[in-house]
């Protein structure tokens, strides 16, 4: 064994090599960024469109369908999912994973640019960006104080927001709950009608009345002078005195046809912290930026910003996701430490000797620190997945060192000197250790290269484990024999009869182990003499293990106590922002009554949410300070809020589950006709609601939103010289308002909005009087206008509050959360019931959301498991130079399933992607143990030992090096449980 020989003969050289690796690893560790999950670049592009005042139906027909038609022909498009809301819509274009995300984004950008001319002219904004699964607000700020809401908004926007936006790594800062200044011109319909004016004339007069324009340059006395026309409006009086009509010597000013108010914009969102009104800023990081680093920069900048705001203004961090990230990473690192200590204690228990225990234990920090070098080289971060890999690898990292040191220790007990024992012990076991290590590596490499989205996340996990195991092999072949050749000493014999309680315990354990070994030898002899019986028992156990699967629940990811929860709520469609905020006050008080709650952060109408929807982010006190878990608090809140009038709730331990955003259970119905979709959705919702474990059942349709519809008479419009665009814009401008100019007074800048006064836009009789200019000129005179009542009829109706589409078809989603049962079980039963609903041709009912990810992930993990088994066979066949010998080892693999399924059933755990990864890892561990047995048995047979005796001897001698790493692995992972 060349590595062991060099290390034993040149201990200083070996020490320096390890020292260099530790130094480089320490430097690499300092450079590793901290994040919650690996930085994964998905080929997913989001097209967002803001079209104020447009209904969901308008957004679908006039915008989203055109966007879908444009991007669908692009190569690699896998799915297109769209949502249309009032005034806002977006399409999520998912490409095959092989597509470059930047190329996909550029192609979508070009396609959308090509149809811009076909989209409505009044679209306010089109945003095209790559999807970032981590593009959630990393920090939310609440700004409050003794200033007016308008002043607080100005401070938040001009002082705080602008300084935060310039921070490296900050992508967007969204203002929520602000009250911005607005100059509102409320037109009196009677006066406008009497003066034969229309909204377009007034809008154009205002737009042309305020502008500064360059006039070029003039030369005078050898110098160039810039000519600039100053025409900006600088005071409210100038607005009031604007001339909107001058006919026959009669001057009509803006003040004559309406009231000009210095007021605030209608609230679009509300934010509250612990029940108190605040202006909020949600800070989103740039794609690829490190969460923790960006959060540190934000907090540092906040210290500066706090010195700039007026006295009495408070800036509080309402929500900080970086804290959870750091705590989660720190928890895993602490678990690694605890696991390492437990693993070392297990080794000491078996060896009852300090020196070989220390020699073995050194392998753990050495391997972990060295692994950081490769993590840095591969571009990994310290995140949940990489640290989880290191946590699971703690037992594996000491594995090779244990096997080597145990064999060296055994050779040392034969009377050999330390150097010879170190070399012989390493050489004897070298091929077996190589085979066991590579069998573990080939288990995790397929995990790293799984397909699909789950594969992108598990790449860092699989590679981290594979690299760390290979590093531990190098340590076991270099550092372990070198230290053994210098420091190993027989101590165990001197501990016999000692009064030291520690060694009394280890002596008692080893006496028990000797008896266990004797019993094990008898068991092996019995099994070898009753081969058929043992085979039948094994076959029965293997087949029986599959009958346990239906008893084990399934879910995508196991749930854990994050110390936080989200209460999503919605009022009836059409509920105003003020009414929704008022209803939410009682919910906040109910939540605040729980002593486990630290803070409550409420947002209503934020982002794409309508005014009738909101979310309450609840932070709990630290785990050691509370008696309830987050799941128990969720259960209590569900019961307390179940009878709350006016709101519907969805409570979840993870953001985005429920409240119209989907849930752990989601079933979609796709088709074309809304009536049939609504009928099918109702039946599916009944099926889900009847499923045990399904709670907070809802659908994406909701109740119809009240709507006043104008039905236009096209023939009469043509006769009167009107067109649809003209009529629609006139109604929109007068009801919703139009902003013809912005007004600046001192440091304040505000929109000037034109619209009818509230009394003139409530009733049908008033709206019917709106005048629309005609293109016809009867009697050769212009200025001919037509009342809206001549060409339109009015009717009250109920409209959809949102429209969902999937792969260019209308889609309705039925969703729920799970309680008392695993999500996968609830989904499966709900889908089974829904599948019995008869569907017309062209319509389908299918699982979506988390279920889609779970099915895909489970499939890829099973593929990785199959590939791992094939690669294990390749390693074993190469090791034993035989096509048949590996089969005897691999027959032990199916037996491991029984233990895995029994463990999940016993501890009431679910079959999730994490437990499936554990089963994949179990395949490697079982193979490793079998290799140690078979390799020793083959060596004994080669030396002339009878087969049965060789197998018994192999079991007896290898029992300790098998149990030691097995228990080290178990106790090393216990802190993660």
PDB file of C-alpha atoms in Angstrom, residues 559-682:
ATOM      1  CA  UNK A 559     -42.357  19.424   7.654  1.00  0.00           C
ATOM      2  CA  UNK A 560     -40.380  20.951  10.490  1.00  0.00           C
ATOM      3  CA  UNK A 561     -40.890  23.664  13.071  1.00  0.00           C
ATOM      4  CA  UNK A 562     -39.570  26.902  11.552  1.00  0.00           C
ATOM      5  CA  UNK A 563     -40.838  29.012  14.425  1.00  0.00           C
ATOM      6  CA  UNK A 564     -43.023  30.961  12.023  1.00  0.00           C
ATOM      7  CA  UNK A 565     -46.293  30.583  10.169  1.00  0.00           C
ATOM      8  CA  UNK A 566     -48.425  32.409   7.624  1.00  0.00           C
ATOM      9  CA  UNK A 567     -52.119  33.189   7.948  1.00  0.00           C
ATOM     10  CA  UNK A 568     -53.542  33.951   4.508  1.00  0.00           C
ATOM     11  CA  UNK A 569     -57.019  35.431   4.422  1.00  0.00           C
ATOM     12  CA  UNK A 570     -59.496  36.738   1.899  1.00  0.00           C
ATOM     13  CA  UNK A 571     -62.771  38.579   2.067  1.00  0.00           C
ATOM     14  CA  UNK A 572     -65.515  38.371  -0.515  1.00  0.00           C
ATOM     15  CA  UNK A 573     -64.683  39.608  -4.037  1.00  0.00           C
ATOM     16  CA  UNK A 574     -65.135  43.340  -4.357  1.00  0.00           C
ATOM     17  CA  UNK A 575     -64.467  44.010  -0.673  1.00  0.00           C
ATOM     18  CA  UNK A 576     -62.669  47.324  -0.344  1.00  0.00           C
ATOM     19  CA  UNK A 577     -59.182  47.626   1.076  1.00  0.00           C
ATOM     20  CA  UNK A 578     -60.451  49.587   4.061  1.00  0.00           C
ATOM     21  CA  UNK A 579     -63.072  46.952   4.893  1.00  0.00           C
ATOM     22  CA  UNK A 580     -60.585  44.091   4.543  1.00  0.00           C
ATOM     23  CA  UNK A 581     -58.111  45.904   6.801  1.00  0.00           C
ATOM     24  CA  UNK A 582     -60.843  46.433   9.380  1.00  0.00           C
ATOM     25  CA  UNK A 583     -61.779  42.745   9.318  1.00  0.00           C
ATOM     26  CA  UNK A 584     -58.124  41.751   9.734  1.00  0.00           C
ATOM     27  CA  UNK A 585     -57.778  43.717  12.974  1.00  0.00           C
ATOM     28  CA  UNK A 586     -59.712  41.082  14.881  1.00  0.00           C
ATOM     29  CA  UNK A 587     -57.540  38.332  13.424  1.00  0.00           C
ATOM     30  CA  UNK A 588     -54.399  40.141  14.578  1.00  0.00           C
ATOM     31  CA  UNK A 589     -55.785  40.419  18.105  1.00  0.00           C
ATOM     32  CA  UNK A 590     -56.654  36.717  18.165  1.00  0.00           C
ATOM     33  CA  UNK A 591     -53.122  35.778  17.112  1.00  0.00           C
ATOM     34  CA  UNK A 592     -51.494  38.252  19.516  1.00  0.00           C
ATOM     35  CA  UNK A 593     -53.304  36.636  22.459  1.00  0.00           C
ATOM     36  CA  UNK A 594     -50.941  33.660  22.202  1.00  0.00           C
ATOM     37  CA  UNK A 595     -47.859  34.087  24.380  1.00  0.00           C
ATOM     38  CA  UNK A 596     -45.821  32.059  21.887  1.00  0.00           C
ATOM     39  CA  UNK A 597     -46.120  34.874  19.331  1.00  0.00           C
ATOM     40  CA  UNK A 598     -43.290  37.411  19.112  1.00  0.00           C
ATOM     41  CA  UNK A 599     -44.408  39.603  16.208  1.00  0.00           C
ATOM     42  CA  UNK A 600     -47.205  39.971  13.664  1.00  0.00           C
ATOM     43  CA  UNK A 601     -46.602  41.539  10.261  1.00  0.00           C
ATOM     44  CA  UNK A 602     -49.696  42.101   8.119  1.00  0.00           C
ATOM     45  CA  UNK A 603     -49.915  43.066   4.460  1.00  0.00           C
ATOM     46  CA  UNK A 604     -53.128  43.521   2.470  1.00  0.00           C
ATOM     47  CA  UNK A 605     -53.276  44.088  -1.283  1.00  0.00           C
ATOM     48  CA  UNK A 606     -49.499  43.727  -1.620  1.00  0.00           C
ATOM     49  CA  UNK A 607     -47.893  42.552  -4.848  1.00  0.00           C
ATOM     50  CA  UNK A 608     -50.487  40.924  -7.093  1.00  0.00           C
ATOM     51  CA  UNK A 609     -53.012  40.450  -4.272  1.00  0.00           C
ATOM     52  CA  UNK A 610     -56.348  42.250  -4.733  1.00  0.00           C
ATOM     53  CA  UNK A 611     -57.645  44.505  -1.933  1.00  0.00           C
ATOM     54  CA  UNK A 612     -59.683  41.615  -0.554  1.00  0.00           C
ATOM     55  CA  UNK A 613     -56.644  39.429   0.222  1.00  0.00           C
ATOM     56  CA  UNK A 614     -53.838  39.633   2.727  1.00  0.00           C
ATOM     57  CA  UNK A 615     -51.241  37.706   4.671  1.00  0.00           C
ATOM     58  CA  UNK A 616     -50.163  37.781   8.293  1.00  0.00           C
ATOM     59  CA  UNK A 617     -46.591  36.629   8.912  1.00  0.00           C
ATOM     60  CA  UNK A 618     -46.323  35.338  12.470  1.00  0.00           C
ATOM     61  CA  UNK A 619     -42.948  35.003  14.181  1.00  0.00           C
ATOM     62  CA  UNK A 620     -42.837  32.824  17.279  1.00  0.00           C
ATOM     63  CA  UNK A 621     -40.492  33.161  20.233  1.00  0.00           C
ATOM     64  CA  UNK A 622     -37.456  30.889  20.359  1.00  0.00           C
ATOM     65  CA  UNK A 623     -38.107  27.171  20.719  1.00  0.00           C
ATOM     66  CA  UNK A 624     -36.755  27.069  24.266  1.00  0.00           C
ATOM     67  CA  UNK A 625     -39.158  29.808  25.375  1.00  0.00           C
ATOM     68  CA  UNK A 626     -42.408  28.206  24.203  1.00  0.00           C
ATOM     69  CA  UNK A 627     -44.450  25.127  24.970  1.00  0.00           C
ATOM     70  CA  UNK A 628     -46.191  24.908  21.599  1.00  0.00           C
ATOM     71  CA  UNK A 629     -44.720  23.924  18.266  1.00  0.00           C
ATOM     72  CA  UNK A 630     -45.680  25.892  15.180  1.00  0.00           C
ATOM     73  CA  UNK A 631     -47.927  22.973  14.149  1.00  0.00           C
ATOM     74  CA  UNK A 632     -49.788  23.074  17.473  1.00  0.00           C
ATOM     75  CA  UNK A 633     -50.247  26.822  17.182  1.00  0.00           C
ATOM     76  CA  UNK A 634     -51.590  26.368  13.644  1.00  0.00           C
ATOM     77  CA  UNK A 635     -54.088  23.827  14.975  1.00  0.00           C
ATOM     78  CA  UNK A 636     -55.283  26.218  17.687  1.00  0.00           C
ATOM     79  CA  UNK A 637     -55.580  29.154  15.293  1.00  0.00           C
ATOM     80  CA  UNK A 638     -57.571  27.080  12.805  1.00  0.00           C
ATOM     81  CA  UNK A 639     -60.069  26.285  15.521  1.00  0.00           C
ATOM     82  CA  UNK A 640     -60.241  29.864  16.820  1.00  0.00           C
ATOM     83  CA  UNK A 641     -60.640  31.423  13.365  1.00  0.00           C
ATOM     84  CA  UNK A 642     -63.050  28.817  11.988  1.00  0.00           C
ATOM     85  CA  UNK A 643     -66.068  30.858  13.085  1.00  0.00           C
ATOM     86  CA  UNK A 644     -64.625  34.279  12.236  1.00  0.00           C
ATOM     87  CA  UNK A 645     -67.155  36.133  10.091  1.00  0.00           C
ATOM     88  CA  UNK A 646     -66.276  37.844   6.833  1.00  0.00           C
ATOM     89  CA  UNK A 647     -62.958  36.148   6.078  1.00  0.00           C
ATOM     90  CA  UNK A 648     -61.741  32.774   4.850  1.00  0.00           C
ATOM     91  CA  UNK A 649     -58.398  31.497   6.084  1.00  0.00           C
ATOM     92  CA  UNK A 650     -55.559  29.223   5.117  1.00  0.00           C
ATOM     93  CA  UNK A 651     -52.812  28.711   7.689  1.00  0.00           C
ATOM     94  CA  UNK A 652     -49.525  27.053   6.850  1.00  0.00           C
ATOM     95  CA  UNK A 653     -46.035  26.643   8.232  1.00  0.00           C
ATOM     96  CA  UNK A 654     -44.538  27.662   4.904  1.00  0.00           C
ATOM     97  CA  UNK A 655     -45.114  30.816   2.898  1.00  0.00           C
ATOM     98  CA  UNK A 656     -47.363  30.475  -0.135  1.00  0.00           C
ATOM     99  CA  UNK A 657     -49.527  27.550   1.004  1.00  0.00           C
ATOM    100  CA  UNK A 658     -53.133  28.643   0.980  1.00  0.00           C
ATOM    101  CA  UNK A 659     -55.030  31.875   0.699  1.00  0.00           C
ATOM    102  CA  UNK A 660     -55.373  31.666  -3.052  1.00  0.00           C
ATOM    103  CA  UNK A 661     -51.720  30.821  -3.547  1.00  0.00           C
ATOM    104  CA  UNK A 662     -52.274  27.098  -3.626  1.00  0.00           C
ATOM    105  CA  UNK A 663     -51.757  24.559  -0.858  1.00  0.00           C
ATOM    106  CA  UNK A 664     -50.166  21.229  -0.086  1.00  0.00           C
ATOM    107  CA  UNK A 665     -53.084  19.657  -1.957  1.00  0.00           C
ATOM    108  CA  UNK A 666     -53.800  21.012  -5.439  1.00  0.00           C
ATOM    109  CA  UNK A 667     -55.939  19.606  -8.252  1.00  0.00           C
ATOM    110  CA  UNK A 668     -56.409  21.401 -11.576  1.00  0.00           C
ATOM    111  CA  UNK A 669     -59.226  21.231 -14.112  1.00  0.00           C
ATOM    112  CA  UNK A 670     -58.460  22.403 -17.644  1.00  0.00           C
ATOM    113  CA  UNK A 671     -60.781  23.110 -20.548  1.00  0.00           C
ATOM    114  CA  UNK A 672     -62.200  26.001 -22.559  1.00  0.00           C
ATOM    115  CA  UNK A 673     -65.711  26.868 -21.387  1.00  0.00           C
ATOM    116  CA  UNK A 674     -65.934  28.651 -18.064  1.00  0.00           C
ATOM    117  CA  UNK A 675     -69.370  27.243 -17.242  1.00  0.00           C
ATOM    118  CA  UNK A 676     -68.204  23.634 -17.500  1.00  0.00           C
ATOM    119  CA  UNK A 677     -64.995  24.396 -15.629  1.00  0.00           C
ATOM    120  CA  UNK A 678     -66.956  25.949 -12.790  1.00  0.00           C
ATOM    121  CA  UNK A 679     -69.268  22.943 -12.604  1.00  0.00           C
ATOM    122  CA  UNK A 680     -66.353  20.490 -12.602  1.00  0.00           C
ATOM    123  CA  UNK A 681     -64.467  22.592 -10.050  1.00  0.00           C
ATOM    124  CA  UNK A 682     -67.451  22.468  -7.720  1.00  0.00           C
TER     125      UNK A 682
END
